[in-house]
Amino acid sequence: MGYRVSSISTPHGVLETPFFMPIATRGAVKTLSSFDVERLSSPILLSNTYHLWLRPGLEVLKQFGGLHKFMDWPGVILTDSGGFQVFSLEGLRKLTSEGVAFQSHIDGAKMMLTPELCMEIQRTIGSDICMVLDVCTKLPATDDELEKALELTTQWARRSKDAFEKTREGSINPGAKLFGIVQGGTNLELREKSARALIDIGFDGYAIGGLSVGESCEDACQVLDVLDKILPEDKPRYFMGGAKPHEIVEYVKRGIDMFDCVLPTRNARHGQLYRFLHNDLSRPDFYETIQITNEKWKMSQERLGTDEELSRYTFGYLRHLFTIEEMLGGRLATMMNVKFYLELMKKIREQIKTGTL
């Protein structure tokens, strides 16, 4: 099937695909306000079920009527299940068929995350797009480990859907969508098995998990080539966990509609900025990554951008802010990088429409 332009309707707006989701893990994009992100023209944010469950907690979210009102965000919110974060707690968690038991990274409290609770948390958050609870396996992993994780992921996906439907009535966002998550590592047979099992259960969309964990772009593309032929054409596809700009182009060519990534915000806080070099996205050299603290930017009077705020400042001034460790530097750099990723997706959509990608 390959690349396509489509749309996803949600209770908080229509999303034109393919698109990128800035990361607002705990209810905020680091250094930016909700108004900042809205002004950058992002229609959607990604938040994390695990972190919001721990802080501020369900009681606070209920009191405020969900995350949209809590953070004053008018757009769409997607929440991942928190499974990746829980499975990252090496030595602090134990996997059972019921769910995953773990110790809070905050205070060491013993907790248990089940598919049913995962759905309850996301319903309380008021997410527009929810994710099933899945088993995240680190790579490299044996085929036996991947298959066992896959079996449990499929069981949890079915339980997640049952719980999601049971909690629809009376929830603050009854029109929310639920995505299944395809697992299987880089084993193509297991990926196909996972996808077909999830299709049998039936979801509003399908996420590809278990990538962006150290595998090569070539390995990821092999997985996506297989799934492109299997996943329903009328359902959105979400590549979880991020990609570099040139990798996003490759994944879009293989039918991916949705992306998230920590790189634009994380790199910004370390003074690493993305810039377009040309508009031929079929060439991987369409952009560069610069280090703003390098001496070459000390005297630069080039403006940071063309919008109302970024056009006021120069690269030389931004370098100064990073040199003196002024927080404004991280904020401006984050705005630049998020804007770059959003503009990249806009260019991709335009070039798909004109047949020039």
Tab-separated table of C-alpha atoms in Angstrom:
chain	number	residue	atom	x	y	z
A	1	MET	CA	0.000	0.000	0.000
A	2	GLY	CA	2.728	2.470	0.968
A	3	TYR	CA	2.330	6.128	1.857
A	4	ARG	CA	-1.046	7.807	2.035
A	5	VAL	CA	-2.788	10.957	3.216
A	6	SER	CA	-5.933	10.422	5.241
A	7	SER	CA	-7.668	11.730	8.356
A	8	ILE	CA	-8.668	10.518	11.813
A	9	SER	CA	-11.743	11.952	13.516
A	10	THR	CA	-11.585	12.297	17.299
A	11	PRO	CA	-13.731	14.038	19.934
A	12	HIS	CA	-11.210	16.900	20.014
A	13	GLY	CA	-10.601	17.386	16.328
A	14	VAL	CA	-9.783	15.843	12.971
A	15	LEU	CA	-6.162	14.830	12.404
A	16	GLU	CA	-4.690	14.834	8.910
A	17	THR	CA	-2.205	12.001	8.462
A	18	PRO	CA	0.666	11.436	8.501
A	19	PHE	CA	1.362	13.493	11.622
A	20	PHE	CA	3.793	13.882	14.516
A	21	MET	CA	2.910	14.053	18.222
A	22	PRO	CA	5.001	16.208	20.578
A	23	ILE	CA	5.724	14.421	23.856
A	24	ALA	CA	3.904	15.729	26.929
A	25	THR	CA	4.758	12.775	29.174
A	26	ARG	CA	3.475	14.202	32.456
A	27	GLY	CA	0.980	16.640	30.978
A	28	ALA	CA	3.417	19.197	29.574
A	29	VAL	CA	5.875	19.410	26.695
A	30	LYS	CA	9.127	20.167	28.514
A	31	THR	CA	9.736	23.967	28.640
A	32	LEU	CA	6.548	24.764	26.659
A	33	SER	CA	3.058	25.809	27.714
A	34	SER	CA	-0.099	24.398	26.150
A	35	PHE	CA	-0.504	27.765	24.437
A	36	ASP	CA	3.011	27.491	22.968
A	37	VAL	CA	2.230	24.095	21.453
A	38	GLU	CA	-1.137	25.285	20.170
A	39	ARG	CA	0.577	28.280	18.539
A	40	LEU	CA	3.029	25.908	16.838
A	41	SER	CA	-0.058	24.342	15.191
A	42	SER	CA	0.202	20.882	16.699
A	43	PRO	CA	-3.289	19.345	16.852
A	44	ILE	CA	-2.251	16.506	19.180
A	45	LEU	CA	-0.040	15.686	22.169
A	46	LEU	CA	1.139	12.370	23.612
A	47	SER	CA	1.022	11.770	27.363
A	48	ASN	CA	1.944	8.785	29.484
A	49	THR	CA	-0.522	6.673	31.448
A	50	TYR	CA	2.054	5.377	33.947
A	51	HIS	CA	3.437	8.775	34.913
A	52	LEU	CA	0.028	10.486	35.163
A	53	TRP	CA	-1.271	7.599	37.288
A	54	LEU	CA	1.547	8.147	39.792
A	55	ARG	CA	1.484	11.948	39.632
A	56	PRO	CA	-0.844	13.810	39.841
A	57	GLY	CA	-2.924	10.629	40.332
A	58	LEU	CA	-6.463	9.660	39.434
A	59	GLU	CA	-8.101	11.632	42.241
A	60	VAL	CA	-6.667	14.909	40.965
A	61	LEU	CA	-7.482	14.107	37.334
A	62	LYS	CA	-11.073	13.279	38.283
A	63	GLN	CA	-11.379	16.515	40.258
A	64	PHE	CA	-10.282	18.554	37.237
A	65	GLY	CA	-12.405	16.611	34.744
A	66	GLY	CA	-9.530	14.977	32.894
A	67	LEU	CA	-6.199	16.003	31.427
A	68	HIS	CA	-7.602	18.332	28.753
A	69	LYS	CA	-9.006	20.655	31.405
A	70	PHE	CA	-6.133	20.107	33.838
A	71	MET	CA	-3.518	21.349	31.331
A	72	ASP	CA	-5.912	23.564	29.335
A	73	TRP	CA	-5.275	21.723	26.073
A	74	PRO	CA	-8.025	22.040	23.421
A	75	GLY	CA	-6.550	19.507	21.020
A	76	VAL	CA	-6.298	15.737	20.834
A	77	ILE	CA	-4.529	13.641	23.490
A	78	LEU	CA	-3.089	10.177	22.864
A	79	THR	CA	-1.875	8.191	25.854
A	80	ASP	CA	0.436	5.223	25.644
A	81	SER	CA	-0.312	2.435	28.086
A	82	GLY	CA	2.677	2.902	30.370
A	83	GLY	CA	3.802	-0.635	29.662
A	84	PHE	CA	7.173	0.457	28.311
A	85	GLN	CA	7.899	2.493	31.442
A	86	VAL	CA	6.898	-0.336	33.770
A	87	PHE	CA	8.987	-2.885	31.889
A	88	SER	CA	11.939	-0.508	32.055
A	89	LEU	CA	11.986	-0.883	35.853
A	90	GLU	CA	14.598	-3.638	35.850
A	91	GLY	CA	14.593	-5.555	39.130
A	92	LEU	CA	11.538	-3.682	40.368
A	93	ARG	CA	8.810	-5.509	38.456
A	94	LYS	CA	7.356	-9.007	38.108
A	95	LEU	CA	5.302	-10.216	35.179
A	96	THR	CA	2.261	-12.467	35.661
A	97	SER	CA	-0.711	-13.397	33.498
A	98	GLU	CA	-2.806	-10.975	35.556
A	99	GLY	CA	-0.590	-7.952	34.910
A	100	VAL	CA	2.736	-6.521	35.930
A	101	ALA	CA	3.614	-5.936	39.588
A	102	PHE	CA	6.228	-3.296	40.265
A	103	GLN	CA	7.621	-0.808	42.738
A	104	SER	CA	7.014	2.875	42.120
A	105	HIS	CA	10.158	4.681	41.018
A	106	ILE	CA	8.991	7.613	43.187
A	107	ASP	CA	8.492	6.112	46.648
A	108	GLY	CA	8.988	2.363	46.235
A	109	ALA	CA	5.285	1.600	46.809
A	110	LYS	CA	4.131	-1.791	45.518
A	111	MET	CA	1.712	-1.446	42.597
A	112	MET	CA	0.011	-3.618	39.999
A	113	LEU	CA	-0.888	-2.542	36.474
A	114	THR	CA	-3.457	-4.729	34.722
A	115	PRO	CA	-5.157	-4.302	31.344
A	116	GLU	CA	-8.367	-3.349	33.133
A	117	LEU	CA	-6.707	-0.724	35.336
A	118	CYS	CA	-4.811	0.614	32.339
A	119	MET	CA	-8.133	1.298	30.615
A	120	GLU	CA	-9.589	2.875	33.759
A	121	ILE	CA	-6.632	5.248	34.020
A	122	GLN	CA	-6.889	6.310	30.382
A	123	ARG	CA	-10.643	6.811	30.736
A	124	THR	CA	-9.975	9.036	33.758
A	125	ILE	CA	-7.358	10.979	31.806
A	126	GLY	CA	-9.985	11.470	29.108
A	127	SER	CA	-7.698	10.348	26.291
A	128	ASP	CA	-8.933	10.619	22.720
A	129	ILE	CA	-6.738	7.724	21.580
A	130	CYS	CA	-5.897	4.987	24.097
A	131	MET	CA	-3.408	2.122	23.918
A	132	VAL	CA	-3.822	-1.433	25.148
A	133	LEU	CA	-1.428	-2.705	27.799
A	134	ASP	CA	1.289	-4.729	26.081
A	135	VAL	CA	4.416	-6.648	27.036
A	136	CYS	CA	7.547	-4.797	25.965
A	137	THR	CA	10.508	-7.072	25.286
A	138	LYS	CA	14.010	-5.685	25.115
A	139	LEU	CA	16.113	-6.505	22.074
A	140	PRO	CA	18.021	-8.650	21.525
A	141	ALA	CA	15.628	-11.381	22.667
A	142	THR	CA	15.277	-15.061	21.799
A	143	ASP	CA	12.374	-16.227	19.657
A	144	ASP	CA	11.033	-18.097	22.680
A	145	GLU	CA	11.035	-14.910	24.766
A	146	LEU	CA	9.367	-12.979	21.966
A	147	GLU	CA	6.685	-15.637	21.469
A	148	LYS	CA	5.812	-15.789	25.176
A	149	ALA	CA	5.580	-11.999	25.301
A	150	LEU	CA	3.433	-12.054	22.177
A	151	GLU	CA	0.964	-14.548	23.651
A	152	LEU	CA	0.547	-12.437	26.777
A	153	THR	CA	0.257	-9.235	24.732
A	154	THR	CA	-2.583	-10.794	22.737
A	155	GLN	CA	-4.389	-11.901	25.909
A	156	TRP	CA	-3.989	-8.442	27.404
A	157	ALA	CA	-5.187	-6.815	24.184
A	158	ARG	CA	-8.430	-8.787	24.370
A	159	ARG	CA	-8.889	-7.920	28.053
A	160	SER	CA	-8.075	-4.271	27.327
A	161	LYS	CA	-10.752	-4.089	24.650
A	162	ASP	CA	-13.354	-5.742	26.884
A	163	ALA	CA	-12.589	-3.291	29.703
A	164	PHE	CA	-12.531	-0.350	27.291
A	165	GLU	CA	-16.022	-1.138	26.003
A	166	LYS	CA	-17.413	-1.753	29.494
A	167	THR	CA	-16.191	1.648	30.677
A	168	ARG	CA	-17.374	3.620	27.638
A	169	GLU	CA	-20.745	4.618	29.071
A	170	GLY	CA	-20.378	7.303	31.699
A	171	SER	CA	-16.764	8.149	30.811
A	172	ILE	CA	-15.764	11.765	30.184
A	173	ASN	CA	-14.746	10.918	26.603
A	174	PRO	CA	-17.015	8.110	25.330
A	175	GLY	CA	-15.936	8.695	21.729
A	176	ALA	CA	-12.330	7.729	22.429
A	177	LYS	CA	-10.539	5.217	20.197
A	178	LEU	CA	-8.511	2.163	21.220
A	179	PHE	CA	-5.416	0.910	19.392
A	180	GLY	CA	-3.883	-2.546	19.523
A	181	ILE	CA	-0.093	-2.888	19.630
A	182	VAL	CA	1.742	-5.273	17.289
A	183	GLN	CA	4.770	-6.914	18.921
A	184	GLY	CA	7.260	-9.606	17.888
A	185	GLY	CA	10.629	-7.886	17.763
A	186	THR	CA	12.362	-8.218	14.405
A	187	ASN	CA	10.990	-11.746	13.909
A	188	LEU	CA	8.810	-11.301	10.822
A	189	GLU	CA	6.739	-14.450	11.416
A	190	LEU	CA	5.876	-13.348	14.950
A	191	ARG	CA	5.036	-9.850	13.709
A	192	GLU	CA	2.586	-11.325	11.219
A	193	LYS	CA	1.124	-13.603	13.894
A	194	SER	CA	0.674	-10.663	16.260
A	195	ALA	CA	-0.954	-8.476	13.618
A	196	ARG	CA	-3.438	-11.149	12.565
A	197	ALA	CA	-4.402	-11.873	16.188
A	198	LEU	CA	-5.089	-8.185	16.829
A	199	ILE	CA	-7.070	-7.843	13.608
A	200	ASP	CA	-9.264	-10.732	14.774
A	201	ILE	CA	-9.963	-8.846	18.026
A	202	GLY	CA	-10.612	-5.627	16.119
A	203	PHE	CA	-9.291	-2.169	17.005
A	204	ASP	CA	-9.709	1.421	15.848
A	205	GLY	CA	-6.051	1.524	14.855
A	206	TYR	CA	-2.842	-0.468	15.096
A	207	ALA	CA	0.427	0.597	16.698
A	208	ILE	CA	3.781	-1.011	15.987
A	209	GLY	CA	5.601	-1.416	19.293
A	210	GLY	CA	8.931	-2.933	20.220
A	211	LEU	CA	10.947	-0.913	17.704
A	212	SER	CA	13.088	2.190	18.306
A	213	VAL	CA	14.984	0.088	20.852
A	214	GLY	CA	18.312	-0.157	19.073
A	215	GLU	CA	17.430	-1.986	15.868
A	216	SER	CA	18.597	-0.579	12.536
A	217	CYS	CA	16.369	1.413	10.215
A	218	GLU	CA	16.720	-1.460	7.733
A	219	ASP	CA	15.386	-3.979	10.274
A	220	ALA	CA	12.481	-1.686	11.129
A	221	CYS	CA	11.682	-1.274	7.432
A	222	GLN	CA	11.571	-5.059	6.980
A	223	VAL	CA	8.995	-5.293	9.776
A	224	LEU	CA	6.939	-2.468	8.285
A	225	ASP	CA	7.073	-4.006	4.795
A	226	VAL	CA	5.474	-7.167	6.194
A	227	LEU	CA	2.841	-5.318	8.227
A	228	ASP	CA	1.983	-2.994	5.341
A	229	LYS	CA	0.510	-5.984	3.512
A	230	ILE	CA	-1.459	-7.254	6.523
A	231	LEU	CA	-2.875	-4.357	8.527
A	232	PRO	CA	-6.276	-3.015	7.410
A	233	GLU	CA	-5.927	-0.169	4.920
A	234	ASP	CA	-8.804	1.747	6.513
A	235	LYS	CA	-7.219	1.867	9.989
A	236	PRO	CA	-4.444	4.245	11.120
A	237	ARG	CA	-0.970	2.881	11.815
A	238	TYR	CA	1.232	4.273	14.553
A	239	PHE	CA	5.004	3.792	14.799
A	240	MET	CA	5.688	3.984	18.526
A	241	GLY	CA	8.794	5.451	20.055
A	242	GLY	CA	10.216	7.770	17.502
A	243	ALA	CA	12.472	8.130	14.542
A	244	LYS	CA	15.011	10.507	13.091
A	245	PRO	CA	13.661	12.820	10.377
A	246	HIS	CA	14.970	10.788	7.421
A	247	GLU	CA	13.666	7.579	9.021
A	248	ILE	CA	10.179	9.080	9.299
A	249	VAL	CA	10.179	9.545	5.517
A	250	GLU	CA	11.116	5.884	5.024
A	251	TYR	CA	8.428	4.698	7.430
A	252	VAL	CA	5.761	6.888	5.807
A	253	LYS	CA	6.586	5.161	2.518
A	254	ARG	CA	5.642	1.923	4.264
A	255	GLY	CA	2.195	3.041	5.344
A	256	ILE	CA	2.821	4.659	8.746
A	257	ASP	CA	0.446	7.495	9.674
A	258	MET	CA	1.454	8.522	13.201
A	259	PHE	CA	4.752	9.222	14.949
A	260	ASP	CA	6.040	10.340	18.333
A	261	CYS	CA	9.627	11.006	19.318
A	262	VAL	CA	11.594	12.463	22.236
A	263	LEU	CA	14.439	13.618	19.984
A	264	PRO	CA	13.185	17.125	19.137
A	265	THR	CA	12.576	18.086	22.759
A	266	ARG	CA	15.451	16.158	24.353
A	267	ASN	CA	18.014	17.295	21.803
A	268	ALA	CA	16.789	20.880	22.075
A	269	ARG	CA	17.640	20.978	25.764
A	270	HIS	CA	21.208	20.011	24.834
A	271	GLY	CA	21.477	22.671	22.144
A	272	GLN	CA	21.043	20.326	19.177
A	273	LEU	CA	18.816	21.847	16.502
A	274	TYR	CA	17.320	20.564	13.246
A	275	ARG	CA	17.358	22.663	10.072
A	276	PHE	CA	16.104	22.005	6.549
A	277	LEU	CA	18.703	22.134	3.775
A	278	HIS	CA	16.379	21.495	0.818
A	279	ASN	CA	12.894	20.177	0.043
A	280	ASP	CA	13.761	16.886	-1.689
A	281	LEU	CA	12.663	14.512	1.067
A	282	SER	CA	13.594	11.482	-1.033
A	283	ARG	CA	17.228	12.296	-0.194
A	284	PRO	CA	18.272	11.645	3.427
A	285	ASP	CA	20.404	14.811	3.438
A	286	PHE	CA	17.371	17.130	3.397
A	287	TYR	CA	18.255	18.364	6.892
A	288	GLU	CA	21.167	18.967	9.220
A	289	THR	CA	21.657	18.828	12.975
A	290	ILE	CA	23.647	21.698	14.446
A	291	GLN	CA	25.155	22.246	17.899
A	292	ILE	CA	24.255	25.791	18.910
A	293	THR	CA	27.075	26.008	21.479
A	294	ASN	CA	29.730	25.722	18.743
A	295	GLU	CA	31.878	28.822	18.209
A	296	LYS	CA	30.619	29.278	14.621
A	297	TRP	CA	27.245	30.525	15.903
A	298	LYS	CA	28.678	33.156	18.270
A	299	MET	CA	28.317	36.060	15.827
A	300	SER	CA	25.431	34.697	13.748
A	301	GLN	CA	22.672	37.228	13.142
A	302	GLU	CA	20.477	34.693	11.359
A	303	ARG	CA	16.966	34.595	12.829
A	304	LEU	CA	15.696	31.473	14.586
A	305	GLY	CA	12.517	31.330	12.539
A	306	THR	CA	9.873	33.277	10.672
A	307	ASP	CA	7.042	33.253	13.202
A	308	GLU	CA	6.275	36.109	15.579
A	309	GLU	CA	8.391	34.897	18.493
A	310	LEU	CA	11.320	33.057	16.916
A	311	SER	CA	11.894	35.839	14.376
A	312	ARG	CA	12.835	38.175	17.230
A	313	TYR	CA	15.987	36.267	18.164
A	314	THR	CA	19.245	35.325	16.448
A	315	PHE	CA	21.358	32.178	16.554
A	316	GLY	CA	24.060	34.255	18.222
A	317	TYR	CA	21.685	35.204	21.019
A	318	LEU	CA	20.503	31.597	21.413
A	319	ARG	CA	24.116	30.464	21.734
A	320	HIS	CA	24.597	33.081	24.449
A	321	LEU	CA	21.565	31.738	26.339
A	322	PHE	CA	22.982	28.205	26.292
A	323	THR	CA	26.426	29.446	27.295
A	324	ILE	CA	25.036	31.090	30.440
A	325	GLU	CA	22.593	28.186	31.018
A	326	GLU	CA	19.557	30.454	30.796
A	327	MET	CA	16.302	28.436	30.692
A	328	LEU	CA	14.941	30.587	27.872
A	329	GLY	CA	17.488	28.916	25.602
A	330	GLY	CA	15.933	25.490	26.119
A	331	ARG	CA	12.474	26.891	25.499
A	332	LEU	CA	13.387	28.583	22.206
A	333	ALA	CA	15.339	25.536	21.030
A	334	THR	CA	12.399	23.269	21.865
A	335	MET	CA	10.058	25.507	19.893
A	336	MET	CA	12.426	25.332	16.917
A	337	ASN	CA	12.735	21.547	16.963
A	338	VAL	CA	9.039	20.840	17.493
A	339	LYS	CA	8.282	23.275	14.687
A	340	PHE	CA	10.796	21.443	12.469
A	341	TYR	CA	9.082	18.086	13.036
A	342	LEU	CA	5.630	19.561	12.442
A	343	GLU	CA	6.824	21.252	9.244
A	344	LEU	CA	8.430	17.978	8.137
A	345	MET	CA	5.061	16.229	8.387
A	346	LYS	CA	3.396	19.083	6.495
A	347	LYS	CA	5.978	18.776	3.711
A	348	ILE	CA	5.438	15.008	3.610
A	349	ARG	CA	1.661	15.419	3.284
A	350	GLU	CA	2.067	18.008	0.533
A	351	GLN	CA	4.555	15.891	-1.412
A	352	ILE	CA	2.360	12.798	-1.145
A	353	LYS	CA	-0.552	14.812	-2.555
A	354	THR	CA	1.534	16.139	-5.446
A	355	GLY	CA	3.223	12.785	-6.089
A	356	THR	CA	6.705	14.216	-5.583
A	357	LEU	CA	7.801	12.135	-2.589
